[in-house]
JSON list of C-alpha atoms and ligand atoms in Angstrom, two decimals:
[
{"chain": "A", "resi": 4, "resn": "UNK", "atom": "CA", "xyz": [82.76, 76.64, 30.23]},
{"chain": "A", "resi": 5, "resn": "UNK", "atom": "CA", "xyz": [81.02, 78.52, 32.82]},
{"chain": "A", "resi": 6, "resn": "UNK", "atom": "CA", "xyz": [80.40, 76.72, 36.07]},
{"chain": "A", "resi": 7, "resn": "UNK", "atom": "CA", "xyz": [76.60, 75.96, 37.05]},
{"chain": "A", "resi": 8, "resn": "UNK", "atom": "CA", "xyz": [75.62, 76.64, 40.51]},
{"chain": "A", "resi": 9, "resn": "UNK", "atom": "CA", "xyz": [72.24, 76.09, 42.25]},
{"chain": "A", "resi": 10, "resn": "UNK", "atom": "CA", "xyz": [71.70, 78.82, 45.12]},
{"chain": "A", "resi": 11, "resn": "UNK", "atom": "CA", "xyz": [68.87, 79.20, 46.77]},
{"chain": "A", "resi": 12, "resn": "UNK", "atom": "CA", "xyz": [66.38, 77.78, 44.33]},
{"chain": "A", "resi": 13, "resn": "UNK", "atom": "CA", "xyz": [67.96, 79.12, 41.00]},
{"chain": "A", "resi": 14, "resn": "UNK", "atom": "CA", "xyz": [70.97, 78.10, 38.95]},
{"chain": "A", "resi": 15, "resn": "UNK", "atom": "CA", "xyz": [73.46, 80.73, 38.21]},
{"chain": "A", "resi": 16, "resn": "UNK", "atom": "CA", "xyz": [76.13, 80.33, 35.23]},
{"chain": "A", "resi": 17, "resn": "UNK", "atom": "CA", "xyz": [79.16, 81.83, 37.13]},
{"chain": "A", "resi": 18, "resn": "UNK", "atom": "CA", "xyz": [81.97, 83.87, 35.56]},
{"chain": "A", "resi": 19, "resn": "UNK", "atom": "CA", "xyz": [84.11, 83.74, 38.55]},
{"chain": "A", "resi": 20, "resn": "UNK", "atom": "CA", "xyz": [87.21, 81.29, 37.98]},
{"chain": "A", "resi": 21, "resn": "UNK", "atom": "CA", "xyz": [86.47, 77.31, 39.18]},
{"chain": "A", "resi": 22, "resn": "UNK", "atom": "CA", "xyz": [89.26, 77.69, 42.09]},
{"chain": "A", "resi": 23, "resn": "UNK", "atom": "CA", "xyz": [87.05, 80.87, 43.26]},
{"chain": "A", "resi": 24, "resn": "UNK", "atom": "CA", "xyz": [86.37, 80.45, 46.79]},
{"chain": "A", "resi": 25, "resn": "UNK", "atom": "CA", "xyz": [82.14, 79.68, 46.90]},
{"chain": "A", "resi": 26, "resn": "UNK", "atom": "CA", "xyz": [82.06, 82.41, 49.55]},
{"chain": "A", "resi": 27, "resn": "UNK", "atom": "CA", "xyz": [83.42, 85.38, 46.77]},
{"chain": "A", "resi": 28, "resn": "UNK", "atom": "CA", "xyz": [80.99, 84.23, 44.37]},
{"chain": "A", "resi": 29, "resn": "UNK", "atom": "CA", "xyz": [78.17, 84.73, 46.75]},
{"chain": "A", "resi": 30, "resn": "UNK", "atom": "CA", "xyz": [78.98, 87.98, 47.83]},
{"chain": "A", "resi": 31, "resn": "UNK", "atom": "CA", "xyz": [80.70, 89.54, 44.62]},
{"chain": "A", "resi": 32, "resn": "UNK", "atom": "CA", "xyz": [78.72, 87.55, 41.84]},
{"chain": "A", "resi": 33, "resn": "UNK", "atom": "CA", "xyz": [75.61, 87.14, 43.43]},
{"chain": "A", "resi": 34, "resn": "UNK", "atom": "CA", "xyz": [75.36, 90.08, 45.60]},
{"chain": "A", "resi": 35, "resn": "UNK", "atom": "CA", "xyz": [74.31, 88.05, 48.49]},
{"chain": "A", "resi": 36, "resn": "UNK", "atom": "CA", "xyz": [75.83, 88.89, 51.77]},
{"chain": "A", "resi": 37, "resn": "UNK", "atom": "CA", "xyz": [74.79, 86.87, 54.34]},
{"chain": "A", "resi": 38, "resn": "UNK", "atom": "CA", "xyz": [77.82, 84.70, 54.17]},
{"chain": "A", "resi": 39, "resn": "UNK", "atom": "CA", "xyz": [80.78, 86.61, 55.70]},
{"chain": "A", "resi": 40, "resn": "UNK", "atom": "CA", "xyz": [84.26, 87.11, 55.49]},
{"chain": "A", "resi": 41, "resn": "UNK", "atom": "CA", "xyz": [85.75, 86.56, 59.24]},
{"chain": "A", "resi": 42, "resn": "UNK", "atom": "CA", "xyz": [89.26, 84.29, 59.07]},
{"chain": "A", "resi": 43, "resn": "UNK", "atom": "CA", "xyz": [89.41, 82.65, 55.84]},
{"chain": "A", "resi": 44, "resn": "UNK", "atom": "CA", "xyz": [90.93, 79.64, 56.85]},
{"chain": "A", "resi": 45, "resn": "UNK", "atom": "CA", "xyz": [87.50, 77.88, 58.38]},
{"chain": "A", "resi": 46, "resn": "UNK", "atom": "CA", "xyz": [88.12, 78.38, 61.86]},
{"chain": "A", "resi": 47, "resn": "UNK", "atom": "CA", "xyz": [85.05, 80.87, 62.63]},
{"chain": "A", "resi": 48, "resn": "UNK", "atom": "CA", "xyz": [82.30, 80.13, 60.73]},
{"chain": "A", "resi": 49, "resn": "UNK", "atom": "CA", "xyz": [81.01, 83.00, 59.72]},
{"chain": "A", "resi": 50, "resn": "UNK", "atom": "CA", "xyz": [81.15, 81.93, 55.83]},
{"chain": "A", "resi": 51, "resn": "UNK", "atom": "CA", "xyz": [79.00, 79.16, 56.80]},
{"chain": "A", "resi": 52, "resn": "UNK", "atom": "CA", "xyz": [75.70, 78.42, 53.88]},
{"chain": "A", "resi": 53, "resn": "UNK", "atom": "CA", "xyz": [74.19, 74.97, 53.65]},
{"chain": "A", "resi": 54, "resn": "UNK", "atom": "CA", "xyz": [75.18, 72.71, 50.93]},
{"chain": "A", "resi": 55, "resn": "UNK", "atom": "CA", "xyz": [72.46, 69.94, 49.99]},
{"chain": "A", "resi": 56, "resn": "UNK", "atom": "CA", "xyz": [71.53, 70.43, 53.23]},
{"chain": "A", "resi": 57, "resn": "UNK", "atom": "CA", "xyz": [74.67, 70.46, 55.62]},
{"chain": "A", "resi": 58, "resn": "UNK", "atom": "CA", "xyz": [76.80, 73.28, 56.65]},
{"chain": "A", "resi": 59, "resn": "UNK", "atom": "CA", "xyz": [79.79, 74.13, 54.84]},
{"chain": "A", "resi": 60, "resn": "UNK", "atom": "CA", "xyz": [82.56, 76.59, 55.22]},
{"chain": "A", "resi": 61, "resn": "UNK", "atom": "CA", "xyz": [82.78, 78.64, 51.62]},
{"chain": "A", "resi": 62, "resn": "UNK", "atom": "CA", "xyz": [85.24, 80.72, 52.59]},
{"chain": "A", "resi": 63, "resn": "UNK", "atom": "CA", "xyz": [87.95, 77.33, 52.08]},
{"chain": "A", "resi": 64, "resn": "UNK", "atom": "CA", "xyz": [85.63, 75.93, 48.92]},
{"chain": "A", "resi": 65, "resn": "UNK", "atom": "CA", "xyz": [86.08, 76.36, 45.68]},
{"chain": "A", "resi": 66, "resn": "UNK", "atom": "CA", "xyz": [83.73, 76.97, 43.60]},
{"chain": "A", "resi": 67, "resn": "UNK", "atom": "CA", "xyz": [83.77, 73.87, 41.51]},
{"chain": "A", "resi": 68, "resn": "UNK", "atom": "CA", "xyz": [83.60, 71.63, 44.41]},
{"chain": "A", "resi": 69, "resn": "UNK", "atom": "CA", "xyz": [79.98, 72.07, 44.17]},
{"chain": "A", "resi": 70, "resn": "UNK", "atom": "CA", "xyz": [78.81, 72.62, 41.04]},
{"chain": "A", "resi": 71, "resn": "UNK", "atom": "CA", "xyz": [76.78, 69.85, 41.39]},
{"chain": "A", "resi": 72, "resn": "UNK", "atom": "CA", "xyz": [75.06, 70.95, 45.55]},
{"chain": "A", "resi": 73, "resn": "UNK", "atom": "CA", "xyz": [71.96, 72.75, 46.01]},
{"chain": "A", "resi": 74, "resn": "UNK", "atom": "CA", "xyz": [73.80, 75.41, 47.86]},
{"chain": "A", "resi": 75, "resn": "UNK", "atom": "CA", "xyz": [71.41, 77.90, 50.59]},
{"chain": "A", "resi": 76, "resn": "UNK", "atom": "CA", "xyz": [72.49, 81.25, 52.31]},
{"chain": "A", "resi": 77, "resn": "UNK", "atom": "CA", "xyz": [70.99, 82.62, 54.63]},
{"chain": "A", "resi": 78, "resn": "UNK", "atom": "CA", "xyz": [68.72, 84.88, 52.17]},
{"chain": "A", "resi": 79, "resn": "UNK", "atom": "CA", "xyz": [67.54, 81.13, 51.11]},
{"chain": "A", "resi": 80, "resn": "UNK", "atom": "CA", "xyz": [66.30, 79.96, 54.13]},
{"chain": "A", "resi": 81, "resn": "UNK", "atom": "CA", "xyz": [63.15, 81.14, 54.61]},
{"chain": "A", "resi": 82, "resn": "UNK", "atom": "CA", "xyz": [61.94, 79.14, 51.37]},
{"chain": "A", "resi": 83, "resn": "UNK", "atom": "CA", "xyz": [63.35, 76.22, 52.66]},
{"chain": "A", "resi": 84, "resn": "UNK", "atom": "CA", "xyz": [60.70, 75.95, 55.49]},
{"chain": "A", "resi": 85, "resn": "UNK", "atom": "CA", "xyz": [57.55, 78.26, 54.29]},
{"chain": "A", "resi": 86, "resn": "UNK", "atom": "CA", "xyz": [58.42, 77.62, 50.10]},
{"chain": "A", "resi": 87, "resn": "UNK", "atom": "CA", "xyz": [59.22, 80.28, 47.57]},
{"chain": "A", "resi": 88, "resn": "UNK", "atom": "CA", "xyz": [55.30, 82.15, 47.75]},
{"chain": "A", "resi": 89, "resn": "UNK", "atom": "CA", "xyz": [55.84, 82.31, 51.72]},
{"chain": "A", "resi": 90, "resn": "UNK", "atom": "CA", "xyz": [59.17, 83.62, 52.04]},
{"chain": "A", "resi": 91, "resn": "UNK", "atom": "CA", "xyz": [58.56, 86.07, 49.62]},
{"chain": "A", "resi": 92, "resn": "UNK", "atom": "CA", "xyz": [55.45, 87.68, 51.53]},
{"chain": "A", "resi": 93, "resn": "UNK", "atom": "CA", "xyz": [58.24, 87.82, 54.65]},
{"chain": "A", "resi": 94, "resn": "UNK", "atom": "CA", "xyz": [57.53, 85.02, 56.40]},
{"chain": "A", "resi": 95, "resn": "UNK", "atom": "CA", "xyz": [60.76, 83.83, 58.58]},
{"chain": "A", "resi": 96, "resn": "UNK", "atom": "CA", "xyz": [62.44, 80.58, 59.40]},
{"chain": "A", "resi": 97, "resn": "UNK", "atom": "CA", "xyz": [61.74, 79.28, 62.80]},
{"chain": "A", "resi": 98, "resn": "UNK", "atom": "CA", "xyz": [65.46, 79.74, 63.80]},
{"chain": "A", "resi": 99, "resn": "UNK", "atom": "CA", "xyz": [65.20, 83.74, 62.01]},
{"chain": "A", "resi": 100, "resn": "UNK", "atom": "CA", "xyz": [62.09, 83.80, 63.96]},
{"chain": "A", "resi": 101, "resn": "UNK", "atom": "CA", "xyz": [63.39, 82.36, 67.31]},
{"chain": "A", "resi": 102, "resn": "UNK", "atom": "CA", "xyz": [66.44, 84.98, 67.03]},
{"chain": "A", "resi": 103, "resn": "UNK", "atom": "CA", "xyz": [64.58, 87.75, 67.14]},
{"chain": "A", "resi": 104, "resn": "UNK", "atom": "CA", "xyz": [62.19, 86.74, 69.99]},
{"chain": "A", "resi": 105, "resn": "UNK", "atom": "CA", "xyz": [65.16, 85.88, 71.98]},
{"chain": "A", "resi": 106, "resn": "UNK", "atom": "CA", "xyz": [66.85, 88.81, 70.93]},
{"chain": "A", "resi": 107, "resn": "UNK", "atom": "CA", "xyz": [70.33, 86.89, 70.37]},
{"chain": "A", "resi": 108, "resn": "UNK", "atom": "CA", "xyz": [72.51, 89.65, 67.88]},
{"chain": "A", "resi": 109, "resn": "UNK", "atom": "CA", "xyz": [74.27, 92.09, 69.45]},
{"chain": "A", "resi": 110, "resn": "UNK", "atom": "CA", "xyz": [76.50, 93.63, 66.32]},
{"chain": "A", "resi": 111, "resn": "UNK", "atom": "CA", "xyz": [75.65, 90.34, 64.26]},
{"chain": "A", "resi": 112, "resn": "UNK", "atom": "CA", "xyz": [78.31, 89.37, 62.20]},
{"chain": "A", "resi": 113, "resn": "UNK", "atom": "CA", "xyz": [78.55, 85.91, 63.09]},
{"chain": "A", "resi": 114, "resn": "UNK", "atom": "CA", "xyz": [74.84, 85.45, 63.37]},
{"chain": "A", "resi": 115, "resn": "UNK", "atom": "CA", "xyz": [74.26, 84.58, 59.85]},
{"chain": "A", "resi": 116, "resn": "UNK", "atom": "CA", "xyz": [76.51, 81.46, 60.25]},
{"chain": "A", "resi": 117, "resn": "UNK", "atom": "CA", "xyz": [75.42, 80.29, 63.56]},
{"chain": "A", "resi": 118, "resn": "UNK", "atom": "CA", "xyz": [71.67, 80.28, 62.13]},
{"chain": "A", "resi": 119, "resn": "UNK", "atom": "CA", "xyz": [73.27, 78.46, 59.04]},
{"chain": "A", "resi": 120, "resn": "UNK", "atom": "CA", "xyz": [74.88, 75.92, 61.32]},
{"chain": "A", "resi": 121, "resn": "UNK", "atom": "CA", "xyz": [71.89, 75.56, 63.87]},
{"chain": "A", "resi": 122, "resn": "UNK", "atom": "CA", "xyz": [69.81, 74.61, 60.34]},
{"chain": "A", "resi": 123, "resn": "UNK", "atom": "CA", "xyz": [72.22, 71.97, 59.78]},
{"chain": "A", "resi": 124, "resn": "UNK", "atom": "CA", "xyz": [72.01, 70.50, 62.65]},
{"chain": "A", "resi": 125, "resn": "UNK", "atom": "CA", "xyz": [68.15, 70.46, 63.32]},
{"chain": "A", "resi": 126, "resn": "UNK", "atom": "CA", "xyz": [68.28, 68.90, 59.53]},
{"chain": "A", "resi": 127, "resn": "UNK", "atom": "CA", "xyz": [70.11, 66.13, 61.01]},
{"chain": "A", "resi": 128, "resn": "UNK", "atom": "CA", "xyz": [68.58, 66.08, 64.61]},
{"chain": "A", "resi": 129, "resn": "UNK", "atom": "CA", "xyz": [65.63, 67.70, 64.87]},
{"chain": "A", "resi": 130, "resn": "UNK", "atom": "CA", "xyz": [65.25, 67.70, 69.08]},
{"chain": "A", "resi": 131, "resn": "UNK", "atom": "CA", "xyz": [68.81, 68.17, 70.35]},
{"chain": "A", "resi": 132, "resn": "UNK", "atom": "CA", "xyz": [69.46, 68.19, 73.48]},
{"chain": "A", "resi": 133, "resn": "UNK", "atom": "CA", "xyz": [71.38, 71.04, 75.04]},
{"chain": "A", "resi": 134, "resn": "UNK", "atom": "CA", "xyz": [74.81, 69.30, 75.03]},
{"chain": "A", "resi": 135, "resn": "UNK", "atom": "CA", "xyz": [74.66, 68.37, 71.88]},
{"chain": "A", "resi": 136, "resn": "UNK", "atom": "CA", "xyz": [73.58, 72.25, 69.99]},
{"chain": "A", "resi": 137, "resn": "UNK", "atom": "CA", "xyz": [76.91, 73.04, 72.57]},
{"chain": "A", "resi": 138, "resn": "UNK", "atom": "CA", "xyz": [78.80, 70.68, 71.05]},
{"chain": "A", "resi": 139, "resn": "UNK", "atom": "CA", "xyz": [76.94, 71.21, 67.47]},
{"chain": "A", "resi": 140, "resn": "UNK", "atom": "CA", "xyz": [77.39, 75.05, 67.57]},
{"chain": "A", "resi": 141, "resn": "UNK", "atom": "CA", "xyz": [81.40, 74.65, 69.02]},
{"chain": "A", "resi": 142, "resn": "UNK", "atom": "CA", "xyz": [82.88, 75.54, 65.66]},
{"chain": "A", "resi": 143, "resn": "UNK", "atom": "CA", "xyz": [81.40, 79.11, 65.34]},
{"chain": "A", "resi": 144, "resn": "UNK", "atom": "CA", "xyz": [83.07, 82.00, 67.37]},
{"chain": "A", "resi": 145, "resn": "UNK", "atom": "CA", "xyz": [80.82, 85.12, 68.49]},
{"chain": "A", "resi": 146, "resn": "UNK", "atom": "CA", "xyz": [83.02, 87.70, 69.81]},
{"chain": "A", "resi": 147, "resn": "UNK", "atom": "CA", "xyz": [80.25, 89.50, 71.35]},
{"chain": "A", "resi": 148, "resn": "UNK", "atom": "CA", "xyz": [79.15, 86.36, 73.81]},
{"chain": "A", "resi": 149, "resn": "UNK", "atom": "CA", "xyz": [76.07, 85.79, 72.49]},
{"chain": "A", "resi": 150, "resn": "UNK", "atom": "CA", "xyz": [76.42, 81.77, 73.03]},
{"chain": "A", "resi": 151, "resn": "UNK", "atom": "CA", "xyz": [73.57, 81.57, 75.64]},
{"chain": "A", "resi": 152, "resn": "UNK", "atom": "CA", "xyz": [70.91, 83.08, 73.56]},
{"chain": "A", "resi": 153, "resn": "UNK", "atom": "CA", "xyz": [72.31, 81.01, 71.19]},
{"chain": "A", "resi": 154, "resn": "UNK", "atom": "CA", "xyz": [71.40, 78.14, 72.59]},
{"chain": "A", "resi": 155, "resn": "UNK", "atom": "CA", "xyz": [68.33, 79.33, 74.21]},
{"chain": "A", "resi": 156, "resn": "UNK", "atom": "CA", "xyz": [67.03, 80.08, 70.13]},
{"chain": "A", "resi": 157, "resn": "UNK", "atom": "CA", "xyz": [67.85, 76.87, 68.91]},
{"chain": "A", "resi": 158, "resn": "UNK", "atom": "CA", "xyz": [65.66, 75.52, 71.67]},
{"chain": "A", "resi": 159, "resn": "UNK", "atom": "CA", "xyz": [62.80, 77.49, 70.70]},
{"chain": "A", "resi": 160, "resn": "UNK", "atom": "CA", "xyz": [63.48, 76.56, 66.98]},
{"chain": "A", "resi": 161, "resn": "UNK", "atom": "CA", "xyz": [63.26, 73.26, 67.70]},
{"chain": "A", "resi": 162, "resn": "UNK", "atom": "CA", "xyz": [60.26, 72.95, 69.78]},
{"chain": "A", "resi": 163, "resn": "UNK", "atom": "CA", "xyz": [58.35, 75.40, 66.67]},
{"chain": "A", "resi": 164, "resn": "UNK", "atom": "CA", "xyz": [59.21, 73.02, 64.03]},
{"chain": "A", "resi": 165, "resn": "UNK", "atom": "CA", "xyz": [58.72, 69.57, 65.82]},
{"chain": "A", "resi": 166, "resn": "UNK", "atom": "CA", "xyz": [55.12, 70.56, 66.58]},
{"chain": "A", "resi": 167, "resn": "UNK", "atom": "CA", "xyz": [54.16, 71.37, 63.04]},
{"chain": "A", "resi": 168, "resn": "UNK", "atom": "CA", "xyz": [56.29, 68.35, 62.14]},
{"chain": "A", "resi": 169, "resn": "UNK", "atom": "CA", "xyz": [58.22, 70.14, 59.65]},
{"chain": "A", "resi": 170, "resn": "UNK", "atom": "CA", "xyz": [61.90, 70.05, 59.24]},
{"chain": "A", "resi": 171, "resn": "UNK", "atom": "CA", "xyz": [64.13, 72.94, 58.81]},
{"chain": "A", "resi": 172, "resn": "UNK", "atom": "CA", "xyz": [64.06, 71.96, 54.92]},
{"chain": "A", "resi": 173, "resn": "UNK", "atom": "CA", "xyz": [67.21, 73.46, 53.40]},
{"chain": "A", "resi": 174, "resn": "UNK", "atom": "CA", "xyz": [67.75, 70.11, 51.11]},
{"chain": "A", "resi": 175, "resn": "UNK", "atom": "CA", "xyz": [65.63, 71.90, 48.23]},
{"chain": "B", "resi": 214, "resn": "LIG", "atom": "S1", "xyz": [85.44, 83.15, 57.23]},
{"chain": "B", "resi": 214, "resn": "LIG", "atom": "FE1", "xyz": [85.06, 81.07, 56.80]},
{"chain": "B", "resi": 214, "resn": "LIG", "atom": "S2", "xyz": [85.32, 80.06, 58.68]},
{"chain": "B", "resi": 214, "resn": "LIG", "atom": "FE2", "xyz": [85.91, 82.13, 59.11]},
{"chain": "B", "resi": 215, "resn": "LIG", "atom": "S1", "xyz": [76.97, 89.10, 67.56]},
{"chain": "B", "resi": 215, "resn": "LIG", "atom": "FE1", "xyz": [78.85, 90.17, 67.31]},
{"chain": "B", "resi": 215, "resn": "LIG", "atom": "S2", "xyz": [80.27, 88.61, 66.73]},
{"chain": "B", "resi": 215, "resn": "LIG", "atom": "FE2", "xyz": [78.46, 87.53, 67.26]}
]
């Protein structure tokens, strides 16, 4: 029986095989490719999307190991903040937002899983300080150097949502 998978708001019935790595049925089944491929063996985080809420690595997760998460991508993320109406007029996430006006991507590979990851943890800590995004964001390689815009983003994130009180969602 085909496995059921919530992704960004919609349940998919999914063809691929249950021991499919989550990050091949994104990109091949779902034709979203935000997630990326970068090691395969969870040491850069590019792969990274949210599951109910927390960053995961789908490039080492099978499928079937969450058939029952509310799984978001990037391409998600947006309606986790602004809802479904919102996003789909273009608004941005804070952090989307915040990575633009700080002009953090150089060629922007990783930068779909360090947003991913900086959602997770402003889920789970809304104001942290700047050792702790440092220590947060340690996992996710950027071979371009972008780390200090990094950081600098996640700051402005922050500060955006805590003032309209509003977290970065993501748990839909
Ligand atoms: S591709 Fe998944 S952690 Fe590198
Ligand atoms: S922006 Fe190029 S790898 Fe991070």
């Amino acid at each position: 029986m085909a496995i059921r998978l919530s992704v960004n708001g919609k349940t998919h019935a999914i063809t691929a095989p249950p021991d499919t790595m989550l990050l091949y049925v994104l990109r091949d089944e779902l034709d979203l490719r935000g997630p990326k491929f970068g090691c395969g063996l969870s040491q850069c985080g590019a792969c990274a999307v949210l599951s109910n809420g927390q960053q995961i690595r789908s490039c080492v997760t099978p499928v079937k190991n969450v058939k029952s998460a509310k799984i978001v991508t990037i391409e998600g993320l947006p309606a986790t903040y602004h809802g479904k109406r919102k996003a789909a007029q273009g608004h941005l996430h804070p952090l989307q937002q915040a990575w633009i006006d700080h002009q953090v991507a150089q060629c922007g590979y990783c930068q779909d899983g360090m947003m991913i990851q900086a959602a997770s943890l402003l889920n789970s800590n809304p104001r942290p300080t700047e050792a702790q995004i440092k220590s947060n964001m340690n996992g996710h390689l950027c071979r371009c150097g972008t780390y200090f815009r990094i950081i600098d983003a996640i700051k402005e994130a922050s500060r955006v949502m805590s003032s309209t009180g509003a977290k970065s969602g993501a748990k839909r």
